[in-house]
Amino acid sequence: MIIGVPKEIKNNENRIALTPAGAAELVKHGHEVYVQAGGGMGSGFQDEAYIGAGAKMLPTIEDVYGIAEMIIKVKEPIEEEYKLIKEGQILYTYFHFASCEPLTHAMIANKSICLAYETVELPDRSLPLLVPMSEVAGRMSIQEGAKYLEKTYGGYGVLLGGVAGVLPAKVLIIGGGIVGTEAAKMAAGLGADVTIMDVSLKRLRYLDDIMPANVKTMMSNEFNIREMVKSHDVIIGAVLIPGAKAPHLVTRDMLSTMKPGTVLVDVAVDQGGCFETTKATTHADPTYVIDHVLHYCVANMPGAVPRTSTIALTNATLPYAIEIAGKGWKQACIDNEPLRKGLNVVDGKVVYKGVAEAFDLPYESVETVL
Ligand SMILES: NC(=O)c1ccc[n+]([C@@H]2O[C@H](COP(=O)([O-])OP(=O)(O)OC[C@H]3O[C@@H](n4cnc5c(N)ncnc54)[C@H](O)[C@@H]3O)[C@@H](O)[C@H]2O)c1
């Protein structure tokens, strides 16, 4: 198959959908890989590395879309790209259709085959192509929390791990899924006094088993949260209720009970946030203060570490890309149920229920296109 990897043109997006190592794998499987010149620069991959892996470089985005049977991307196509997409072209990328009606209509109109990373789903209902970004954001949340605890950034002025004779900082993590677990591991590694809260007792039992001694678990409920926020230095929001807005677990009135300079990091900001006072921020201006409490609410945290994020993402997407390229999208989706769940819009039909419902569009079951 002919595979195209364009440079991402969405504002501030420095990731690329394929590493040189990934390109080498696809070439080894007999495919032709075309990468837009300079596309890997934001992630620290030079054109020469792709050429060394057997890929060919093309100068413009038009060339890449023009030649490819399958486009592999990171972010959803933006308006400038709509006109470049051809009928029957496979687009394998994050789409998040339900949050963008014009994108949905454009992909219906151009009759492309849209395989969305975010809806590829394993039998245990986990989302393997979202996990890597949660891992990155979870680990990063502690790095950011530790930084903003410093006095010069407006924080309380404590070192996460303390030193001999001085107690470590206290970190509260609300939500013990992927983000929460990775955050806990990082905070524990730095020597902080960590508590993870979740509503799932099963999950808390598991975390209690695997975490080091400086990580404790606690049931998440309003009473406990109200009590815990008074004494903690960093509070990480990491809850997810699939398909719903995040609940406001830390309310505005709780802020006045916190220490001045407490740092709140709301990783769940992309689902509306789990703190009542959360407002989405950007890497350019990541924090704001309410009631002497510092808020960090960047909606695309992995964007700050594009090299790590690119490699983590492609580790997860590549096996599916190899299957699609080897068998064609139809056979790959017939054979691979998790991948089939990634089909959202195919040949002008909406085959993912959530997308059809979001915009009141006709829905066709995925079997009708296979
Ligand atoms: N800001 C970013 O850059 C970024 C990046 C990746 C993920 N995220 C977001 O981070 C959030 C967490 O993602 P995840 O992959 O860890 O999800 P996950 O499904 O792995 O974990 C969510 C956890 O929240 C728990 N939970 C639900 N309700 C709760 C409550 N009331 N109190 C405490 N815990 C509760 C669940 O039991 C689950 O264990 C999501 O909103 C995701 O979209 C943001």
Short mmCIF file of C-alpha atoms and ligand atoms in Angstrom, two decimals:
data_model
loop_
_atom_site.label_atom_id
_atom_site.label_comp_id
_atom_site.label_asym_id
_atom_site.label_seq_id
_atom_site.Cartn_x
_atom_site.Cartn_y
_atom_site.Cartn_z
CA MET A 1 0.00 0.00 0.00
CA ILE A 2 1.09 3.60 -0.55
CA ILE A 3 1.20 5.38 2.80
CA GLY A 4 1.44 9.12 3.32
CA VAL A 5 2.51 10.92 6.46
CA PRO A 6 1.85 14.68 6.27
CA LYS A 7 3.31 17.29 8.59
CA GLU A 8 0.77 18.27 11.22
CA ILE A 9 -0.48 21.78 10.57
CA LYS A 10 -2.80 22.26 13.53
CA ASN A 11 -1.59 25.12 15.73
CA ASN A 12 1.23 24.08 18.09
CA GLU A 13 1.16 20.42 17.07
CA ASN A 14 4.71 19.09 16.95
CA ARG A 15 4.03 15.38 16.87
CA ILE A 16 4.20 13.25 13.70
CA ALA A 17 2.25 10.05 13.11
CA LEU A 18 5.18 7.81 12.24
CA THR A 19 8.74 7.53 13.54
CA PRO A 20 11.61 6.45 11.29
CA ALA A 21 11.46 3.08 13.10
CA GLY A 22 7.78 2.80 12.16
CA ALA A 23 8.54 3.75 8.57
CA ALA A 24 11.19 1.02 8.43
CA GLU A 25 8.66 -1.58 9.65
CA LEU A 26 6.12 -0.61 6.98
CA VAL A 27 8.80 -0.66 4.26
CA LYS A 28 9.92 -4.09 5.51
CA HIS A 29 6.34 -5.29 5.03
CA GLY A 30 6.52 -4.23 1.38
CA HIS A 31 4.76 -0.84 1.56
CA GLU A 32 5.78 2.50 0.12
CA VAL A 33 6.03 5.27 2.70
CA TYR A 34 5.98 8.97 1.76
CA VAL A 35 6.70 11.53 4.46
CA GLN A 36 6.36 15.29 4.08
CA ALA A 37 9.76 16.96 4.27
CA GLY A 38 10.36 18.48 7.69
CA GLY A 39 7.34 16.67 9.16
CA GLY A 40 9.36 14.99 11.90
CA MET A 41 11.38 18.04 12.95
CA GLY A 42 9.07 19.03 15.81
CA SER A 43 9.67 15.61 17.34
CA GLY A 44 13.39 15.65 16.65
CA PHE A 45 13.33 13.31 13.64
CA GLN A 46 15.35 14.56 10.67
CA ASP A 47 14.40 13.82 7.06
CA GLU A 48 17.61 11.82 6.70
CA ALA A 49 16.39 9.37 9.36
CA TYR A 50 13.25 8.65 7.32
CA ILE A 51 15.28 8.30 4.14
CA GLY A 52 17.60 5.89 5.96
CA ALA A 53 14.53 3.88 6.97
CA GLY A 54 13.50 3.50 3.33
CA ALA A 55 10.83 6.22 3.19
CA LYS A 56 10.67 8.87 0.47
CA MET A 57 10.32 12.56 1.24
CA LEU A 58 7.81 14.78 -0.58
CA PRO A 59 8.06 18.58 -0.49
CA THR A 60 4.41 19.57 0.08
CA ILE A 61 1.32 18.40 1.91
CA GLU A 62 -0.52 18.33 -1.44
CA ASP A 63 2.00 15.81 -2.74
CA VAL A 64 1.49 13.54 0.27
CA TYR A 65 -2.31 13.57 0.14
CA GLY A 66 -2.13 13.27 -3.66
CA ILE A 67 -0.14 10.03 -3.72
CA ALA A 68 -1.33 8.15 -0.64
CA GLU A 69 -3.91 5.38 -0.37
CA MET A 70 -3.69 5.69 3.40
CA ILE A 71 -2.88 8.87 5.32
CA ILE A 72 -1.53 8.36 8.84
CA LYS A 73 -1.85 11.43 11.03
CA VAL A 74 -1.98 12.60 14.63
CA LYS A 75 -4.72 15.26 14.78
CA GLU A 76 -7.98 15.48 12.85
CA PRO A 77 -7.69 17.14 9.43
CA ILE A 78 -8.26 20.88 9.67
CA GLU A 79 -10.20 22.90 7.12
CA GLU A 80 -7.23 23.50 4.83
CA GLU A 81 -6.80 19.75 4.50
CA TYR A 82 -10.44 18.90 3.70
CA LYS A 83 -10.00 19.61 -0.01
CA LEU A 84 -6.90 17.41 -0.23
CA ILE A 85 -8.68 14.23 0.84
CA LYS A 86 -9.81 11.89 -1.93
CA GLU A 87 -12.76 9.52 -2.20
CA GLY A 88 -11.82 6.09 -0.83
CA GLN A 89 -8.67 7.39 0.88
CA ILE A 90 -8.04 5.84 4.30
CA LEU A 91 -7.47 8.35 7.11
CA TYR A 92 -6.04 6.80 10.25
CA THR A 93 -5.80 9.45 12.97
CA TYR A 94 -7.47 11.03 16.03
CA PHE A 95 -10.76 12.57 14.85
CA HIS A 96 -12.93 13.31 17.92
CA PHE A 97 -15.81 13.78 15.48
CA ALA A 98 -18.46 14.41 18.13
CA SER A 99 -16.74 17.67 19.06
CA CYS A 100 -16.59 19.05 15.49
CA GLU A 101 -19.64 19.09 13.22
CA PRO A 102 -17.95 20.71 10.17
CA LEU A 103 -15.28 17.98 10.22
CA THR A 104 -17.97 15.29 10.30
CA HIS A 105 -19.82 16.81 7.35
CA ALA A 106 -16.57 17.26 5.39
CA MET A 107 -15.59 13.61 5.86
CA ILE A 108 -19.09 12.45 4.87
CA ALA A 109 -18.92 14.60 1.73
CA ASN A 110 -15.48 13.44 0.59
CA LYS A 111 -16.37 9.72 1.01
CA SER A 112 -13.10 8.85 2.71
CA ILE A 113 -12.57 5.93 5.12
CA CYS A 114 -12.14 7.42 8.59
CA LEU A 115 -10.56 5.18 11.21
CA ALA A 116 -10.47 7.09 14.48
CA TYR A 117 -7.76 6.23 17.01
CA GLU A 118 -9.95 7.25 19.93
CA THR A 119 -12.65 4.65 19.30
CA VAL A 120 -10.44 1.61 18.68
CA GLU A 121 -11.56 -0.54 21.61
CA LEU A 122 -10.36 -3.79 23.16
CA PRO A 123 -12.79 -6.41 24.54
CA ASP A 124 -12.20 -5.15 28.09
CA ARG A 125 -13.47 -1.73 26.84
CA SER A 126 -10.05 -0.10 27.17
CA LEU A 127 -8.95 2.29 24.42
CA PRO A 128 -5.43 1.25 23.38
CA LEU A 129 -4.73 4.31 21.24
CA LEU A 130 -5.71 6.76 23.99
CA VAL A 131 -3.72 5.02 26.72
CA PRO A 132 -0.27 6.30 25.62
CA MET A 133 -1.38 9.93 25.84
CA SER A 134 -2.91 9.34 29.28
CA GLU A 135 0.37 7.80 30.36
CA VAL A 136 2.27 10.86 29.18
CA ALA A 137 -0.19 13.31 30.77
CA GLY A 138 -0.26 11.38 34.04
CA ARG A 139 3.51 11.37 34.39
CA MET A 140 3.73 14.98 33.30
CA SER A 141 1.13 16.14 35.81
CA ILE A 142 3.58 15.55 38.65
CA GLN A 143 6.45 17.22 36.82
CA GLU A 144 4.22 20.29 36.36
CA GLY A 145 2.83 20.10 39.88
CA ALA A 146 6.35 19.98 41.34
CA LYS A 147 7.44 22.94 39.23
CA TYR A 148 4.49 25.15 40.13
CA LEU A 149 4.92 24.35 43.82
CA GLU A 150 8.07 26.46 43.62
CA LYS A 151 7.68 29.89 45.16
CA THR A 152 8.71 31.80 42.04
CA TYR A 153 5.77 30.26 40.18
CA GLY A 154 3.36 31.18 42.97
CA GLY A 155 3.41 27.79 44.70
CA TYR A 156 3.53 26.96 48.40
CA GLY A 157 7.33 26.62 48.19
CA VAL A 158 7.88 22.99 49.11
CA LEU A 159 10.05 20.32 47.54
CA LEU A 160 8.03 17.26 46.56
CA GLY A 161 10.32 14.77 48.28
CA GLY A 162 11.37 16.97 51.22
CA VAL A 163 14.88 16.31 52.58
CA ALA A 164 16.24 14.53 55.68
CA GLY A 165 14.48 16.00 58.67
CA VAL A 166 11.75 17.70 56.58
CA LEU A 167 8.46 16.05 55.67
CA PRO A 168 7.77 15.53 51.95
CA ALA A 169 4.95 17.31 50.10
CA LYS A 170 1.51 15.73 50.07
CA VAL A 171 0.02 14.79 46.70
CA LEU A 172 -3.67 13.93 46.28
CA ILE A 173 -4.69 12.16 43.08
CA ILE A 174 -8.41 11.97 42.36
CA GLY A 175 -9.05 9.12 39.89
CA GLY A 176 -6.91 5.99 39.86
CA GLY A 177 -7.08 5.02 36.17
CA ILE A 178 -4.22 5.36 33.67
CA VAL A 179 -3.49 9.04 34.40
CA GLY A 180 -3.82 8.62 38.17
CA THR A 181 -1.64 5.52 38.30
CA GLU A 182 1.16 7.09 36.27
CA ALA A 183 0.96 10.26 38.37
CA ALA A 184 1.17 8.21 41.57
CA LYS A 185 4.23 6.31 40.35
CA MET A 186 6.05 9.55 39.51
CA ALA A 187 5.10 11.30 42.75
CA ALA A 188 6.05 8.24 44.79
CA GLY A 189 9.37 7.99 42.98
CA LEU A 190 10.16 11.56 43.95
CA GLY A 191 9.45 10.73 47.57
CA ALA A 192 6.12 12.53 48.04
CA ASP A 193 3.42 11.41 50.43
CA VAL A 194 0.75 10.25 47.95
CA THR A 195 -2.94 9.41 48.28
CA ILE A 196 -5.01 8.07 45.36
CA MET A 197 -8.79 8.28 45.46
CA ASP A 198 -11.21 6.35 43.26
CA VAL A 199 -14.84 5.26 43.42
CA SER A 200 -13.95 1.70 42.40
CA LEU A 201 -13.01 -0.42 45.38
CA LYS A 202 -11.68 -3.06 43.00
CA ARG A 203 -9.32 -0.50 41.50
CA LEU A 204 -8.25 0.74 44.94
CA ARG A 205 -7.48 -2.83 46.02
CA TYR A 206 -5.32 -3.32 42.94
CA LEU A 207 -3.48 -0.03 43.49
CA ASP A 208 -3.00 -0.84 47.15
CA ASP A 209 -1.33 -4.11 46.10
CA ILE A 210 1.07 -2.72 43.53
CA MET A 211 2.03 0.72 44.82
CA PRO A 212 5.02 1.46 47.04
CA ALA A 213 4.59 2.23 50.74
CA ASN A 214 4.39 6.00 50.28
CA VAL A 215 1.16 5.63 48.28
CA LYS A 216 -2.10 5.20 50.18
CA THR A 217 -5.59 4.69 48.79
CA MET A 218 -8.87 6.24 49.87
CA MET A 219 -12.48 6.04 48.70
CA SER A 220 -13.51 9.06 46.65
CA ASN A 221 -16.53 10.87 48.04
CA GLU A 222 -17.34 14.47 48.85
CA PHE A 223 -16.68 14.12 52.57
CA ASN A 224 -13.21 12.66 52.06
CA ILE A 225 -12.25 15.10 49.31
CA ARG A 226 -13.36 18.08 51.41
CA GLU A 227 -11.15 16.88 54.24
CA MET A 228 -8.09 15.94 52.17
CA VAL A 229 -7.79 19.12 50.10
CA LYS A 230 -7.08 21.14 53.27
CA SER A 231 -3.71 19.52 53.83
CA HIS A 232 -2.41 18.61 50.36
CA ASP A 233 0.13 20.58 48.33
CA VAL A 234 -0.61 19.20 44.86
CA ILE A 235 -4.03 17.93 43.79
CA ILE A 236 -4.32 16.06 40.49
CA GLY A 237 -7.70 15.69 38.75
CA ALA A 238 -7.68 12.39 36.83
CA VAL A 239 -11.25 11.10 36.73
CA LEU A 240 -13.10 9.84 33.70
CA ILE A 241 -16.68 8.78 33.33
CA PRO A 242 -16.76 7.42 29.76
CA GLY A 243 -18.99 9.45 27.46
CA ALA A 244 -19.85 12.03 30.13
CA LYS A 245 -18.57 15.35 31.36
CA ALA A 246 -16.26 15.07 34.34
CA PRO A 247 -18.04 15.65 37.68
CA HIS A 248 -16.99 18.71 39.71
CA LEU A 249 -15.41 16.94 42.66
CA VAL A 250 -13.44 19.92 44.01
CA THR A 251 -15.86 22.80 44.39
CA ARG A 252 -15.21 26.51 44.50
CA ASP A 253 -15.92 26.77 48.23
CA MET A 254 -13.20 24.20 48.97
CA LEU A 255 -10.49 26.55 47.62
CA SER A 256 -10.67 28.81 50.66
CA THR A 257 -9.89 25.81 52.90
CA MET A 258 -6.66 25.02 51.00
CA LYS A 259 -3.21 26.37 51.81
CA PRO A 260 -2.26 29.44 49.74
CA GLY A 261 0.00 28.20 46.94
CA THR A 262 -1.66 24.78 46.65
CA VAL A 263 -1.32 23.58 43.05
CA LEU A 264 -4.28 22.03 41.23
CA VAL A 265 -3.50 20.13 38.02
CA ASP A 266 -6.70 19.17 36.20
CA VAL A 267 -5.74 16.56 33.63
CA ALA A 268 -9.44 15.85 33.05
CA VAL A 269 -9.83 19.37 31.63
CA ASP A 270 -10.46 17.87 28.18
CA GLN A 271 -13.71 16.40 29.55
CA GLY A 272 -14.72 19.67 31.17
CA GLY A 273 -12.51 19.26 34.24
CA CYS A 274 -13.17 17.78 37.67
CA PHE A 275 -12.59 21.03 39.59
CA GLU A 276 -15.40 23.59 39.52
CA THR A 277 -12.89 26.39 38.89
CA THR A 278 -11.18 24.70 35.92
CA LYS A 279 -10.78 26.68 32.69
CA ALA A 280 -8.81 25.19 29.80
CA THR A 281 -5.37 26.77 29.38
CA THR A 282 -2.55 26.42 26.84
CA HIS A 283 1.17 25.68 27.09
CA ALA A 284 1.83 29.33 26.26
CA ASP A 285 -0.08 30.47 29.36
CA PRO A 286 -0.69 27.34 31.44
CA THR A 287 -1.74 28.63 34.87
CA TYR A 288 -4.03 31.05 36.67
CA VAL A 289 -4.80 31.77 40.32
CA ILE A 290 -8.15 31.74 42.11
CA ASP A 291 -8.35 32.33 45.86
CA HIS A 292 -4.52 31.95 46.17
CA VAL A 293 -4.74 28.49 44.60
CA LEU A 294 -2.75 27.84 41.42
CA HIS A 295 -4.56 26.05 38.60
CA TYR A 296 -2.78 24.23 35.74
CA CYS A 297 -5.37 23.08 33.18
CA VAL A 298 -3.65 22.44 29.84
CA ALA A 299 -5.92 20.43 27.57
CA ASN A 300 -3.15 18.87 25.42
CA MET A 301 -0.42 18.15 27.93
CA PRO A 302 1.41 15.60 25.72
CA GLY A 303 2.02 18.42 23.22
CA ALA A 304 4.78 19.76 25.46
CA VAL A 305 6.84 16.59 25.02
CA PRO A 306 6.31 15.78 21.34
CA ARG A 307 9.22 13.40 21.02
CA THR A 308 8.10 11.14 23.86
CA SER A 309 4.47 11.46 22.75
CA THR A 310 5.24 10.66 19.11
CA ILE A 311 7.14 7.52 20.04
CA ALA A 312 4.51 6.43 22.58
CA LEU A 313 1.68 7.01 20.11
CA THR A 314 3.32 5.23 17.20
CA ASN A 315 4.22 2.25 19.38
CA ALA A 316 0.47 1.81 19.82
CA THR A 317 -0.80 2.73 16.34
CA LEU A 318 1.79 0.91 14.21
CA PRO A 319 0.55 -2.70 14.59
CA TYR A 320 -2.90 -1.66 13.35
CA ALA A 321 -1.34 0.39 10.51
CA ILE A 322 0.61 -2.68 9.40
CA GLU A 323 -2.58 -4.76 9.41
CA ILE A 324 -4.56 -2.14 7.45
CA ALA A 325 -1.77 -1.73 4.91
CA GLY A 326 -1.32 -5.47 4.52
CA LYS A 327 -4.94 -6.54 4.16
CA GLY A 328 -6.72 -3.38 3.06
CA TRP A 329 -9.04 -1.58 5.51
CA LYS A 330 -12.04 -3.81 4.87
CA GLN A 331 -10.40 -7.16 5.52
CA ALA A 332 -8.39 -5.74 8.44
CA CYS A 333 -11.62 -4.50 10.05
CA ILE A 334 -13.40 -7.80 9.41
CA ASP A 335 -10.55 -9.72 11.06
CA ASN A 336 -9.80 -7.31 13.90
CA GLU A 337 -12.76 -6.35 16.08
CA PRO A 338 -11.00 -3.64 18.10
CA LEU A 339 -9.92 -1.95 14.85
CA ARG A 340 -13.46 -2.29 13.42
CA LYS A 341 -14.68 -0.14 16.31
CA GLY A 342 -12.39 2.60 14.98
CA LEU A 343 -14.49 3.00 11.82
CA ASN A 344 -16.48 6.22 12.22
CA VAL A 345 -17.31 7.55 8.75
CA VAL A 346 -17.02 5.31 5.69
CA ASP A 347 -17.85 6.20 2.10
CA GLY A 348 -20.24 8.96 3.16
CA LYS A 349 -21.96 6.91 5.88
CA VAL A 350 -21.73 7.48 9.62
CA VAL A 351 -21.08 4.04 11.12
CA TYR A 352 -20.33 5.08 14.71
CA LYS A 353 -23.45 5.61 16.79
CA GLY A 354 -22.05 8.33 19.07
CA VAL A 355 -21.11 10.48 16.08
CA ALA A 356 -24.52 10.06 14.39
CA GLU A 357 -26.29 10.91 17.65
CA ALA A 358 -24.12 13.97 18.28
CA PHE A 359 -25.37 15.67 15.13
CA ASP A 360 -28.65 13.89 14.50
CA LEU A 361 -27.30 12.20 11.36
CA PRO A 362 -28.48 8.90 9.86
CA TYR A 363 -26.59 5.96 11.37
CA GLU A 364 -25.69 2.77 9.51
CA SER A 365 -24.25 -0.24 11.29
CA VAL A 366 -20.61 -0.93 10.48
CA GLU A 367 -21.54 -4.30 8.90
CA THR A 368 -23.26 -2.46 6.04
CA VAL A 369 -19.88 -1.17 4.79
CA LEU A 370 -17.84 -4.36 5.24
N1 LIG B 1 -5.10 17.09 29.59
C1 LIG B 1 -4.53 16.20 28.80
O1 LIG B 1 -3.61 16.49 28.05
C2 LIG B 1 -5.00 14.78 28.86
C3 LIG B 1 -4.25 13.75 28.24
C4 LIG B 1 -4.70 12.43 28.38
C5 LIG B 1 -5.88 12.16 29.07
N2 LIG B 1 -6.60 13.19 29.62
C6 LIG B 1 -7.84 12.98 30.40
O2 LIG B 1 -7.54 12.48 31.68
C7 LIG B 1 -8.70 11.88 32.24
C8 LIG B 1 -8.37 10.53 32.85
O3 LIG B 1 -8.01 9.62 31.82
P1 LIG B 1 -7.61 8.09 32.11
O4 LIG B 1 -7.06 7.56 30.84
O5 LIG B 1 -6.83 8.00 33.34
O6 LIG B 1 -9.04 7.46 32.37
P2 LIG B 1 -9.33 6.04 33.09
O7 LIG B 1 -10.67 5.61 32.58
O8 LIG B 1 -8.17 5.14 32.93
O9 LIG B 1 -9.43 6.43 34.65
C9 LIG B 1 -10.45 7.20 35.18
C10 LIG B 1 -10.65 6.78 36.62
O10 LIG B 1 -11.55 7.72 37.23
C11 LIG B 1 -12.27 7.01 38.20
N3 LIG B 1 -13.42 7.79 38.65
C12 LIG B 1 -14.64 7.97 38.07
N4 LIG B 1 -15.40 8.75 38.85
C13 LIG B 1 -14.64 9.09 39.93
C14 LIG B 1 -14.88 9.88 41.10
N5 LIG B 1 -16.06 10.47 41.32
N6 LIG B 1 -13.88 9.99 42.00
C15 LIG B 1 -12.69 9.40 41.81
N7 LIG B 1 -12.42 8.63 40.74
C16 LIG B 1 -13.38 8.48 39.81
C17 LIG B 1 -12.62 5.71 37.48
O11 LIG B 1 -13.03 4.70 38.39
C18 LIG B 1 -11.28 5.41 36.79
O12 LIG B 1 -10.45 4.58 37.60
C19 LIG B 1 -9.69 11.81 31.08
O13 LIG B 1 -10.60 12.88 31.17
C20 LIG B 1 -8.81 11.98 29.85
O14 LIG B 1 -9.53 12.50 28.75
C21 LIG B 1 -6.18 14.48 29.50
#
